[in-house]
CSV table of C-alpha atoms in Angstrom, one decimal:
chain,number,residue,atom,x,y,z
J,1,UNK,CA,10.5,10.5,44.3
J,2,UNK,CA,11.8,7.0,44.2
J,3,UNK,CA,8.2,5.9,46.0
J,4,UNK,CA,6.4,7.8,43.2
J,5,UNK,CA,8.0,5.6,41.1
J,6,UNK,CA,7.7,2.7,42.3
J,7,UNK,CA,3.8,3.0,42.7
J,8,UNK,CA,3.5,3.7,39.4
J,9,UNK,CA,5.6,0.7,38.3
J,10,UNK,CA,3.2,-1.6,40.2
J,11,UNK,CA,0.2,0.3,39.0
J,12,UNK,CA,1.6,-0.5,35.5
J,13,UNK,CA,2.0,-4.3,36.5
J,14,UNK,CA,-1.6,-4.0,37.3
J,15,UNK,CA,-2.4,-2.7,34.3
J,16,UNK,CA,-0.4,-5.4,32.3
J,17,UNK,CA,-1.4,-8.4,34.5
J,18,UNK,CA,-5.3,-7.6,35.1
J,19,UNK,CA,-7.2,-7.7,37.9
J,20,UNK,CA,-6.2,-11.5,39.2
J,21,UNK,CA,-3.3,-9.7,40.2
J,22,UNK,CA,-4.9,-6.9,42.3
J,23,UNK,CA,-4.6,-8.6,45.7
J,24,UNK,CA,-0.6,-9.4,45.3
J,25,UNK,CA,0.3,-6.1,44.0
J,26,UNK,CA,-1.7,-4.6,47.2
J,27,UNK,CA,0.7,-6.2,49.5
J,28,UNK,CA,3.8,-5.1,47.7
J,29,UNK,CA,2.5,-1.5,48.3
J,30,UNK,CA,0.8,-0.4,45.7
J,31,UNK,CA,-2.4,-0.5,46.8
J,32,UNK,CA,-3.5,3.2,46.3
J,33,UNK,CA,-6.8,2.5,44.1
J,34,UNK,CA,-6.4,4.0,40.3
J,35,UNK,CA,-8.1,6.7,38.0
J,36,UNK,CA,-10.7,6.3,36.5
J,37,UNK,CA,-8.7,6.8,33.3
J,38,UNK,CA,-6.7,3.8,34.2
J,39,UNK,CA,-10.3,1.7,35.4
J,40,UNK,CA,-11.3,2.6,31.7
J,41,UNK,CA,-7.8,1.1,30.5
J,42,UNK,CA,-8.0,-2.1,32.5
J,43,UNK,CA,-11.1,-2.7,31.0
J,44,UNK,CA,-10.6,-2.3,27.8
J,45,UNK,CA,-7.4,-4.5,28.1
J,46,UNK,CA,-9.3,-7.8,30.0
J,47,UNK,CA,-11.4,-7.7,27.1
J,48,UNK,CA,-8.7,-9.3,25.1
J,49,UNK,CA,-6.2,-10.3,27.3
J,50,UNK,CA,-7.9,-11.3,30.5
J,51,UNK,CA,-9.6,-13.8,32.0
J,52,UNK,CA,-12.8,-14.8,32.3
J,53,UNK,CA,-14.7,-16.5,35.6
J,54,UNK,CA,-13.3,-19.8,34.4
J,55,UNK,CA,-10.2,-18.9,34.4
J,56,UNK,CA,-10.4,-19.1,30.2
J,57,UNK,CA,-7.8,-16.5,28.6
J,58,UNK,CA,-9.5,-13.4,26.9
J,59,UNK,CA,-13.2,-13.9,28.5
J,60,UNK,CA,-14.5,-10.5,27.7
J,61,UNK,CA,-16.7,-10.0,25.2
J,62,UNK,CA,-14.9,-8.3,22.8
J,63,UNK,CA,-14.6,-11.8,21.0
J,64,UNK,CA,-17.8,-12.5,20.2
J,65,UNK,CA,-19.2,-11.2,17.1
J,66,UNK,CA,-23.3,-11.0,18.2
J,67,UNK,CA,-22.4,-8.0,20.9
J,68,UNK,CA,-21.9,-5.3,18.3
J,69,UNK,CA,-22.8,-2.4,20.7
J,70,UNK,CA,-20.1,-3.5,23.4
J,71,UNK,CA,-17.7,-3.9,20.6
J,72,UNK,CA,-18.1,-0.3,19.2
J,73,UNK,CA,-18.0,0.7,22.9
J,74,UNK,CA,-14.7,-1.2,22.8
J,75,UNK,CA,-13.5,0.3,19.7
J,76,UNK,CA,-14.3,3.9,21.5
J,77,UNK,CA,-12.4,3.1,24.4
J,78,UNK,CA,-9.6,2.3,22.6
J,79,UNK,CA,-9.4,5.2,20.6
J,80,UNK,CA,-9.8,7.2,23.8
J,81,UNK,CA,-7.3,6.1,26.0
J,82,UNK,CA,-4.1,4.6,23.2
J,83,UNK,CA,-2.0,5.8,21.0
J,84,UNK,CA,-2.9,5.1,16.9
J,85,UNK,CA,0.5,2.6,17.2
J,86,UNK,CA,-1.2,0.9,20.4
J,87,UNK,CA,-4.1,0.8,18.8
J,88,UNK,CA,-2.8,-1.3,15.8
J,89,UNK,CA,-1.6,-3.9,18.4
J,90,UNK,CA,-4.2,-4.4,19.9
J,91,UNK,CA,-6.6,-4.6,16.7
J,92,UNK,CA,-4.3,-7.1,15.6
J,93,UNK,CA,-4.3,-9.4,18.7
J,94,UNK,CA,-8.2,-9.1,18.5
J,95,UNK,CA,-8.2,-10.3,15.4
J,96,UNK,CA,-5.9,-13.0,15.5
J,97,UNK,CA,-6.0,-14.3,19.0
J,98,UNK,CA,-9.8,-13.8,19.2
J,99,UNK,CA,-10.7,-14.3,15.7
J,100,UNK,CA,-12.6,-11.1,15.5
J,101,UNK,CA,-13.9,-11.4,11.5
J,102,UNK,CA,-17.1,-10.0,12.4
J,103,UNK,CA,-15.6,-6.8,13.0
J,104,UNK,CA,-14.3,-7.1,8.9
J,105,UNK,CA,-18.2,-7.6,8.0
J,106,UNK,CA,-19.9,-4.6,10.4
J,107,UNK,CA,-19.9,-1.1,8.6
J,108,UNK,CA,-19.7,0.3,11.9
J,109,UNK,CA,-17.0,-1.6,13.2
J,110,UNK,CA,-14.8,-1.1,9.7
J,111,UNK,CA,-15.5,2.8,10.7
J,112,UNK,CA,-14.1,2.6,14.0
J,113,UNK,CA,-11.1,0.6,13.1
J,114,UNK,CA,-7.4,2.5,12.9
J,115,UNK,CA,-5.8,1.8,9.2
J,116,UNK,CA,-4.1,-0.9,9.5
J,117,UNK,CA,-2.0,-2.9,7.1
J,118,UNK,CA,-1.9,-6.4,8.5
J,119,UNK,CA,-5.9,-5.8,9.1
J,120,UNK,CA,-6.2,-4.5,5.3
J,121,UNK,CA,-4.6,-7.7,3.7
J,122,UNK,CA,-6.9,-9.7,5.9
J,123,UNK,CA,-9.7,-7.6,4.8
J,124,UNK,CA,-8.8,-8.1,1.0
J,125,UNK,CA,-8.2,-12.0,1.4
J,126,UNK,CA,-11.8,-12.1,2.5
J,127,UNK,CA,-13.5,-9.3,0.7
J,128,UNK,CA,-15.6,-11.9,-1.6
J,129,UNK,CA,-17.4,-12.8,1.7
J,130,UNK,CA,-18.4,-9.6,2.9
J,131,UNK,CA,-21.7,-8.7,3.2
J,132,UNK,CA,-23.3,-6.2,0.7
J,133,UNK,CA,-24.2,-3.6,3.7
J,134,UNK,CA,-19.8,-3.5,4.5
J,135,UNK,CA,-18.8,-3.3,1.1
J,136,UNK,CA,-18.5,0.6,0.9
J,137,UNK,CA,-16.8,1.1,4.0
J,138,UNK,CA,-14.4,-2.0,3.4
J,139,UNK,CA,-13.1,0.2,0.2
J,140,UNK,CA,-13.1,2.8,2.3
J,141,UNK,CA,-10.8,1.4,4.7
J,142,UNK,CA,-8.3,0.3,1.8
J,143,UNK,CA,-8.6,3.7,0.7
J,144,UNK,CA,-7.2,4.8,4.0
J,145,UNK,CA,-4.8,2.3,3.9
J,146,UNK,CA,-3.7,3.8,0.4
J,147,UNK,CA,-3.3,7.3,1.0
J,148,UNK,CA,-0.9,6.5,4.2
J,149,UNK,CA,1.1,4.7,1.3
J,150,UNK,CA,1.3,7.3,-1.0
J,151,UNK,CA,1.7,10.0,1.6
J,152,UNK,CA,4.9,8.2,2.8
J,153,UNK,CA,6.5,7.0,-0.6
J,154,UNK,CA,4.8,8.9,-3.6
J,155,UNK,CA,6.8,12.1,-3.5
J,156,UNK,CA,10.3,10.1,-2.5
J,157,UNK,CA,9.3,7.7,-5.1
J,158,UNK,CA,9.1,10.3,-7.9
J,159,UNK,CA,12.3,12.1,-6.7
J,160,UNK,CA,14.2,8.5,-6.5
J,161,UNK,CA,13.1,8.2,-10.6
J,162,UNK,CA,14.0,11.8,-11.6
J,163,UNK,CA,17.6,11.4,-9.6
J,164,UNK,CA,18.1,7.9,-11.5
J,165,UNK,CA,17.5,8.8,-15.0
J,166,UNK,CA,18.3,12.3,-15.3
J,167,UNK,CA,21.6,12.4,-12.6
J,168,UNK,CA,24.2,13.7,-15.4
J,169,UNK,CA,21.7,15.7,-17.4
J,170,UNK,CA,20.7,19.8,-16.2
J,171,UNK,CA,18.2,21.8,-17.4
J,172,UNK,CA,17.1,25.5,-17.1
J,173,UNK,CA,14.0,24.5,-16.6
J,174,UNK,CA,13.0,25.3,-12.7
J,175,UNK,CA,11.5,22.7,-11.1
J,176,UNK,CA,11.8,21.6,-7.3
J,177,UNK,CA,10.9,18.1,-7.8
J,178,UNK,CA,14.2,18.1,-9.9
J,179,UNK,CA,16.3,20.8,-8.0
J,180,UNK,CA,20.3,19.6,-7.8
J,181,UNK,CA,20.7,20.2,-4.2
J,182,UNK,CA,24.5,19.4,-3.5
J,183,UNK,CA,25.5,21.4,-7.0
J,184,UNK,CA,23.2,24.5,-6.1
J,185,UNK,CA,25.2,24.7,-2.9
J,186,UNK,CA,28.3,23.8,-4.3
J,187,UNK,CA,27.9,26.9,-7.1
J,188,UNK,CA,26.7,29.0,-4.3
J,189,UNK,CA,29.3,28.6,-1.4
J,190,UNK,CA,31.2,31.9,-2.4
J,191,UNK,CA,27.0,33.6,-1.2
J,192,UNK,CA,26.8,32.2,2.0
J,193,UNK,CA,26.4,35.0,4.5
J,194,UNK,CA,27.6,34.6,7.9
J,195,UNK,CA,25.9,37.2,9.3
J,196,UNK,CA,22.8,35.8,8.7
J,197,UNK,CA,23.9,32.4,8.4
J,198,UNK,CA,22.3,31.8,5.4
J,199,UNK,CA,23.4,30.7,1.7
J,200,UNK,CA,22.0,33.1,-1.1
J,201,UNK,CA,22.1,31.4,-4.5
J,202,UNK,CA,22.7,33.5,-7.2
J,203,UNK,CA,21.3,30.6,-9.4
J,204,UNK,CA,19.5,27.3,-9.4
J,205,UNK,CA,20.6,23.9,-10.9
J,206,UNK,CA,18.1,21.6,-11.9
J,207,UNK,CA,18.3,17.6,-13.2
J,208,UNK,CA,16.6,17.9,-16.6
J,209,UNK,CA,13.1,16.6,-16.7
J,210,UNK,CA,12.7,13.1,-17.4
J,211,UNK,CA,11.2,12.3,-21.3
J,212,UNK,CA,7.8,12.8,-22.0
J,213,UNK,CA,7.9,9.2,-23.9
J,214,UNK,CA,8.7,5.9,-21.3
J,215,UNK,CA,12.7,5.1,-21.9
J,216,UNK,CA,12.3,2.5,-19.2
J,217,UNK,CA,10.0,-0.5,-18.2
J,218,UNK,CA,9.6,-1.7,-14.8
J,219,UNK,CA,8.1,-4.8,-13.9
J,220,UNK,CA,6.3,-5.7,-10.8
J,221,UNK,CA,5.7,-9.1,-10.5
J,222,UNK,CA,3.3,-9.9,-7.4
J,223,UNK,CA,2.9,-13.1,-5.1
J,224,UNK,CA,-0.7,-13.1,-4.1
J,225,UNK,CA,-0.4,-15.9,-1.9
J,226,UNK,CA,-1.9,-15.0,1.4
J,227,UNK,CA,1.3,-15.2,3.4
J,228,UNK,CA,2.4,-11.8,1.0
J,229,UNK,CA,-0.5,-10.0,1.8
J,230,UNK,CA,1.3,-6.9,3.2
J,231,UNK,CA,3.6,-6.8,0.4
J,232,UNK,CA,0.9,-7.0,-2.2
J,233,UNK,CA,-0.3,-3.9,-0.8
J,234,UNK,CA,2.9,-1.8,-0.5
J,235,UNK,CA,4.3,-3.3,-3.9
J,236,UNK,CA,0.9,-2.8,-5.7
J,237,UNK,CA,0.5,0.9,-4.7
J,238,UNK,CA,4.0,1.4,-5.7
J,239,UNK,CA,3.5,-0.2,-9.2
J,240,UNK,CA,0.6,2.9,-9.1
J,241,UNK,CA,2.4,5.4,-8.1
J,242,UNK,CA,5.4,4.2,-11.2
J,243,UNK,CA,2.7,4.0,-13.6
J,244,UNK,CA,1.8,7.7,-13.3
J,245,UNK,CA,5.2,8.6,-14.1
J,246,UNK,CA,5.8,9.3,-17.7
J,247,UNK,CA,9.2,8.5,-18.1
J,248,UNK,CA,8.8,5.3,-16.7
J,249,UNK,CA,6.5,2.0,-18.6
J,250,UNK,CA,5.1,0.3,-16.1
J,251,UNK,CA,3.5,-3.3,-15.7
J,252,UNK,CA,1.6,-5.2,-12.6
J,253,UNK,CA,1.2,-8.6,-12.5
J,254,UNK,CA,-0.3,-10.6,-9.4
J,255,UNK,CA,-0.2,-14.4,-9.6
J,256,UNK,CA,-0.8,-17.8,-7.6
J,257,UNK,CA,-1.0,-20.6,-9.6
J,258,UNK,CA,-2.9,-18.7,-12.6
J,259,UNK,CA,-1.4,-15.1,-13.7
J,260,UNK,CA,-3.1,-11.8,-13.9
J,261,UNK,CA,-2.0,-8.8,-15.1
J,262,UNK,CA,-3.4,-5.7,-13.4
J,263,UNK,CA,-1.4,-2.8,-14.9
J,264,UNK,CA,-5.0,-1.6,-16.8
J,265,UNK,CA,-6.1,-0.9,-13.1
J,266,UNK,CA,-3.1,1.7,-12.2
J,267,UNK,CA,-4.9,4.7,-12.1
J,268,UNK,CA,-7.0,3.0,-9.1
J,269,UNK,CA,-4.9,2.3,-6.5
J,270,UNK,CA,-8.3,0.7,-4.3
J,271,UNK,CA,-9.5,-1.2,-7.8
J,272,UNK,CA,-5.9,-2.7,-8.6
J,273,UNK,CA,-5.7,-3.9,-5.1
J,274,UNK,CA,-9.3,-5.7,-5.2
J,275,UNK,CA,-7.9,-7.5,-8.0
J,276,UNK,CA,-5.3,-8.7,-5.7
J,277,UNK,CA,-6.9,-12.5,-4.7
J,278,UNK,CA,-5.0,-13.3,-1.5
J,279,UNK,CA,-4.9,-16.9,-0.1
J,280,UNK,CA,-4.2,-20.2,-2.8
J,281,UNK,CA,-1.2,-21.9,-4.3
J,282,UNK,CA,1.5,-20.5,-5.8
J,283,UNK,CA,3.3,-21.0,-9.4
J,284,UNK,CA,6.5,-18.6,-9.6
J,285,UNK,CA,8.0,-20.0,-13.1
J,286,UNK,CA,4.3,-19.3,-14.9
J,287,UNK,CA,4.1,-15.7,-13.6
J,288,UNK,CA,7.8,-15.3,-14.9
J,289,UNK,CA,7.2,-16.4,-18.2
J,290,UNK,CA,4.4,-14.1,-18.5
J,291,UNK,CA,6.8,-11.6,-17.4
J,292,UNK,CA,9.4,-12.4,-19.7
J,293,UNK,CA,6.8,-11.6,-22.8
J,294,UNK,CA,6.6,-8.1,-21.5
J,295,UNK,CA,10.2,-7.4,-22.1
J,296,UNK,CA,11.4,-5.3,-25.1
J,297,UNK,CA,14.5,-4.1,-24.4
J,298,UNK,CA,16.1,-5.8,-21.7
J,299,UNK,CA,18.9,-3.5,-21.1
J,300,UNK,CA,16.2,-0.6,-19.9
J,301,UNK,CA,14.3,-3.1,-17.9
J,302,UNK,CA,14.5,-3.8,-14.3
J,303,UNK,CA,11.7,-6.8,-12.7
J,304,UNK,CA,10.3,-6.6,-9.0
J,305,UNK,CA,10.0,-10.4,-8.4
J,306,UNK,CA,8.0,-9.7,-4.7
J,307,UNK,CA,7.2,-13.2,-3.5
J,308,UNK,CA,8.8,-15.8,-0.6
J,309,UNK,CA,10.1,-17.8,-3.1
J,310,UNK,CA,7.6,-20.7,-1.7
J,311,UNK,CA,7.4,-22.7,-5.0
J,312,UNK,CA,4.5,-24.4,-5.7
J,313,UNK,CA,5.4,-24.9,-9.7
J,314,UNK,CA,8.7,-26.0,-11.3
J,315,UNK,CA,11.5,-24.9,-9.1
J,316,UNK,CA,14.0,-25.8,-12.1
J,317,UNK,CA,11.7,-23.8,-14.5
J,318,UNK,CA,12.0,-20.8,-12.3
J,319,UNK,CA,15.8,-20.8,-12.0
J,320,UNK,CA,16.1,-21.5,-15.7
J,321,UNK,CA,13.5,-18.5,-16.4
J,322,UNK,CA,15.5,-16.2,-14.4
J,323,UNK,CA,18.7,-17.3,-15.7
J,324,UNK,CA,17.4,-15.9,-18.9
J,325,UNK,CA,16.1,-12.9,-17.8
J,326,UNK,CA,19.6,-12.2,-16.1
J,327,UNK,CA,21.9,-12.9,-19.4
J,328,UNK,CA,19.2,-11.0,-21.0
J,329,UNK,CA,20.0,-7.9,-19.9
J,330,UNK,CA,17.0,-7.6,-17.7
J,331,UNK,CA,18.2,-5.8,-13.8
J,332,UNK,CA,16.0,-9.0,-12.0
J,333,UNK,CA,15.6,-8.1,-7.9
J,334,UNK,CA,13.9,-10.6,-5.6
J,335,UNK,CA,11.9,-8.9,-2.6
J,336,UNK,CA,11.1,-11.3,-0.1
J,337,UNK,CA,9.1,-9.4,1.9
J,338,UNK,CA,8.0,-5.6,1.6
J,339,UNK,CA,7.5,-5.2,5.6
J,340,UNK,CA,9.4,-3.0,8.8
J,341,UNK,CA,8.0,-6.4,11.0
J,342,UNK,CA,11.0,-7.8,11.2
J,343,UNK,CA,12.9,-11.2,9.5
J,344,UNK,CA,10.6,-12.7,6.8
J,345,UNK,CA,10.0,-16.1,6.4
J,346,UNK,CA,10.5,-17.4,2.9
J,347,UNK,CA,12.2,-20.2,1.5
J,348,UNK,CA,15.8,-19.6,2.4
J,349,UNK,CA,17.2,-23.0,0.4
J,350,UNK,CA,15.7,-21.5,-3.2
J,351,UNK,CA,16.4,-17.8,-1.6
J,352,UNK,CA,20.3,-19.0,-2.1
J,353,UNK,CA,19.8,-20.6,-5.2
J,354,UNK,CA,18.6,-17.2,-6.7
J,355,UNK,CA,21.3,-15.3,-5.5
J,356,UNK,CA,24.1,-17.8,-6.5
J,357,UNK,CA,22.4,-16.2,-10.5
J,358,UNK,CA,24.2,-13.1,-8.8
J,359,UNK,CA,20.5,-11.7,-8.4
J,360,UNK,CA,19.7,-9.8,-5.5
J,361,UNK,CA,17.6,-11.4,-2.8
J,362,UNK,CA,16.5,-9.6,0.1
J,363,UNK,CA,13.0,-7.9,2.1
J,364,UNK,CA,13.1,-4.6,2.5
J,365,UNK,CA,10.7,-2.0,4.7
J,366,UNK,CA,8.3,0.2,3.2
J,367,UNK,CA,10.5,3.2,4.0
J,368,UNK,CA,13.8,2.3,1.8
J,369,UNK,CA,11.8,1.7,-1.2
J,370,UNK,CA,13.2,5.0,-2.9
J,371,UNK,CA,16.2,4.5,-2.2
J,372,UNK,CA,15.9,0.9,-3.7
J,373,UNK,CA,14.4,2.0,-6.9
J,374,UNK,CA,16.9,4.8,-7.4
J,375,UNK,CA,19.7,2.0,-7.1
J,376,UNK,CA,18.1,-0.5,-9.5
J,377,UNK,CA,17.4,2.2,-12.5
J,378,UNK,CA,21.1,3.3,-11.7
J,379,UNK,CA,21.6,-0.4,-12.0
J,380,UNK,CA,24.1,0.0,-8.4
J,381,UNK,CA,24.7,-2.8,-6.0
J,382,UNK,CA,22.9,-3.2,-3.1
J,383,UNK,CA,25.7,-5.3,-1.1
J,384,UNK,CA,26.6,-2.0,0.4
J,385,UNK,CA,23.1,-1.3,1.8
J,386,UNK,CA,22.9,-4.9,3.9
J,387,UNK,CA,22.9,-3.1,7.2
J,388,UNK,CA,20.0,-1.2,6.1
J,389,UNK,CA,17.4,-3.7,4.9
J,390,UNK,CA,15.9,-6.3,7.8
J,391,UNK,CA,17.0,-9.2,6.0
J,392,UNK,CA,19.2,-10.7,4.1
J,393,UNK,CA,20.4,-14.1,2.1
J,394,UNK,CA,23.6,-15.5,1.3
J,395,UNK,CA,25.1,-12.9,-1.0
J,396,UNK,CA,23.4,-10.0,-1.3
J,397,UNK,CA,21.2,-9.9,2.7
């Protein structure tokens, strides 16, 4: 058993370390030639990570942008023989390390190419230079890219605004999306048979339905600069999802150095995000001042500031600006990064700055974004929830 393994630890090496390391890994014993399955995998691997006869890193030809048909060869391979997750990798390392574009501006290529997030900001930052013939299959990967969104977050994110502003209020009104779990069961104990081993309700509790008119704004207030791509994408969808909820008013604005506000665009998820223009400068303080017009009742208002904080404008004018919006009234959360990649990079020194205004600073992944809309509506800390976001700055991260 313990030769087994060991064989297929080498074979693994192999696969990891190419073929220059075929002859070495034979003399350790592990010379038994591999499947054809694992042939396949090799070569689809050199083609990014090996060598080529000169010894030059990556020499397949997966880089190259002219050899279309070996590239959608490639493409199959990889879909044959990985796992989507695996997949993403690599896609990513072909597009970075290589420099693979031309797979962006193929429609065939954007076809065969797993949704990816990463690989959809890219697309967006340079969807004014793809060709005409790409153009309906680029949407049609940020489509993709938009319904993995909302099947992840719509749902929680509707529950997260029905538990925030109706948590006191019940209605006889059935409805699941607003069913009080933990007082249906706690009504209903005195039902639970044992025999079956299942609780019988005699009746249903459910939060009252939110109003049909908006009694609370939220404001999402985008960094388009090309280093926020992914969190353009997440917040963007989100500010979609918010806008189709009644109860809630909802704004999107996306800004570099000029502002622009996107909220007429909500009930497009794909459009709203094409009006995203990754890549420029960046002026924070304008985009809040903007903001700060949209603001009626700053006690019922809470402001997404999503943006690394890498001032391009007046640093004072931003603090000031937030200041305001704080003694205001308005709930003002900075997200430094919407991403599960791990720490962000964004500018720590004005990071602490903003949170000395007792205004929480942090990233957050895409997955605790409920959660983190259910606190801010309640208007809760988030100090308690540090060990669950994947980043955090001097007060509240």
């Amino acid at each position: 058993m313990d030769n087994i393994d060991s064989k297929q630890q080498l074979k693994r090496w192999r696969l990891i370390l190419g073929a220059e390391a075929e002859q070495r890994i034979e003399a350790m014993g592990g010379g038994s030639p591999m499947s054809a399955e694992e042939l396949l995998m090799d070569s689809a691997l050199s083609q990014l990570y090996g060598t080529d006869s000169n010894g030059n890193a990556g020499g397949g030809t997966a880089g190259h942008g002219a050899s279309s048909p070996k590239l959608t060869k490639w493409l199959g391979d990889l879909r044959a023989l990985f796992a989507p997750m695996e997949i993403k990798v690599i896609q990513r390392d072909a597009i970075q390390r290589k420099g693979l574009k031309q797979l962006l501006f193929e429609p065939e290529m954007l076809d065969s190419l797993e949704p990816d997030i990463s690989t959809g900001a890219l697309l967006l930052m340079l969807k004014d230079q793809i060709p005409k013939k790409a153009k309906d299959n680029a949407r049609q990967f940020i489509s993709k890219i938009v319904e993995d969104i909302n099947r992840r977050l719509s749902d929680d994110l509707k529950r997260s605004v029905t538990a925030a502003l109706n948590r006191r209020e019940h209605s006889p009104i059935p409805s699941a999306a607003a069913l009080d779990y933990k007082l249906t069961v706690r009504r209903n104990l005195k039902n639970y048979d044992p025999e079956l081993k299942i609780l019988l309700p005699e009746k249903f509790y459910f939060f009252e339905r939110a109003s049909k008119s908006a009694s609370r704004t939220v404001i999402l207030d985008i960094d388009q600069s090309g280093s926020m791509g992914e969190s353009a994408i997440y917040s963007s969808v989100m500010g979609c999802i918010l806008a189709s909820i009644s109860a809630l008013k909802t704004h999107v604005v996306a800004f570099d150095t000029t502002v622009s506000d996107l909220t007429e665009h909500c009930g497009d998820p794909v459009e709203l995000l094409y009006g995203i223009q990754l890549g420029g400068g960046t002026d924070i303080e304008k985009s809040v001042a903007y903001c700060s017009e949209l603001v009626s009742e700053p006690a019922k208002t809470t402001m997404f500031l999503v943006t690394d904080l890498f001032e391009g404008g007046n640093r004072n004018g931003l603090l000031r600006r937030l200041s305001e919006l704080k003694t205001s009234g308005v709930n003002v959360i900075v997200l430094l990064a919407i991403s599960d990649r791990g720490k962000p990079c964004y500018n720590s020194q004005l990071a602490e700055q903003v949170a000395e205004l007792d205004i929480p600073c942090f990233a957050c992944p895409p997955e605790k974004l409920p959660e983190l809309l259910e606190r801010a509506l309640k208007r809760q800390s988030f100090k308690d929830m540090s060990s669950d976001f994947i980043n955090t700055t001097i007060k509240y991260l």
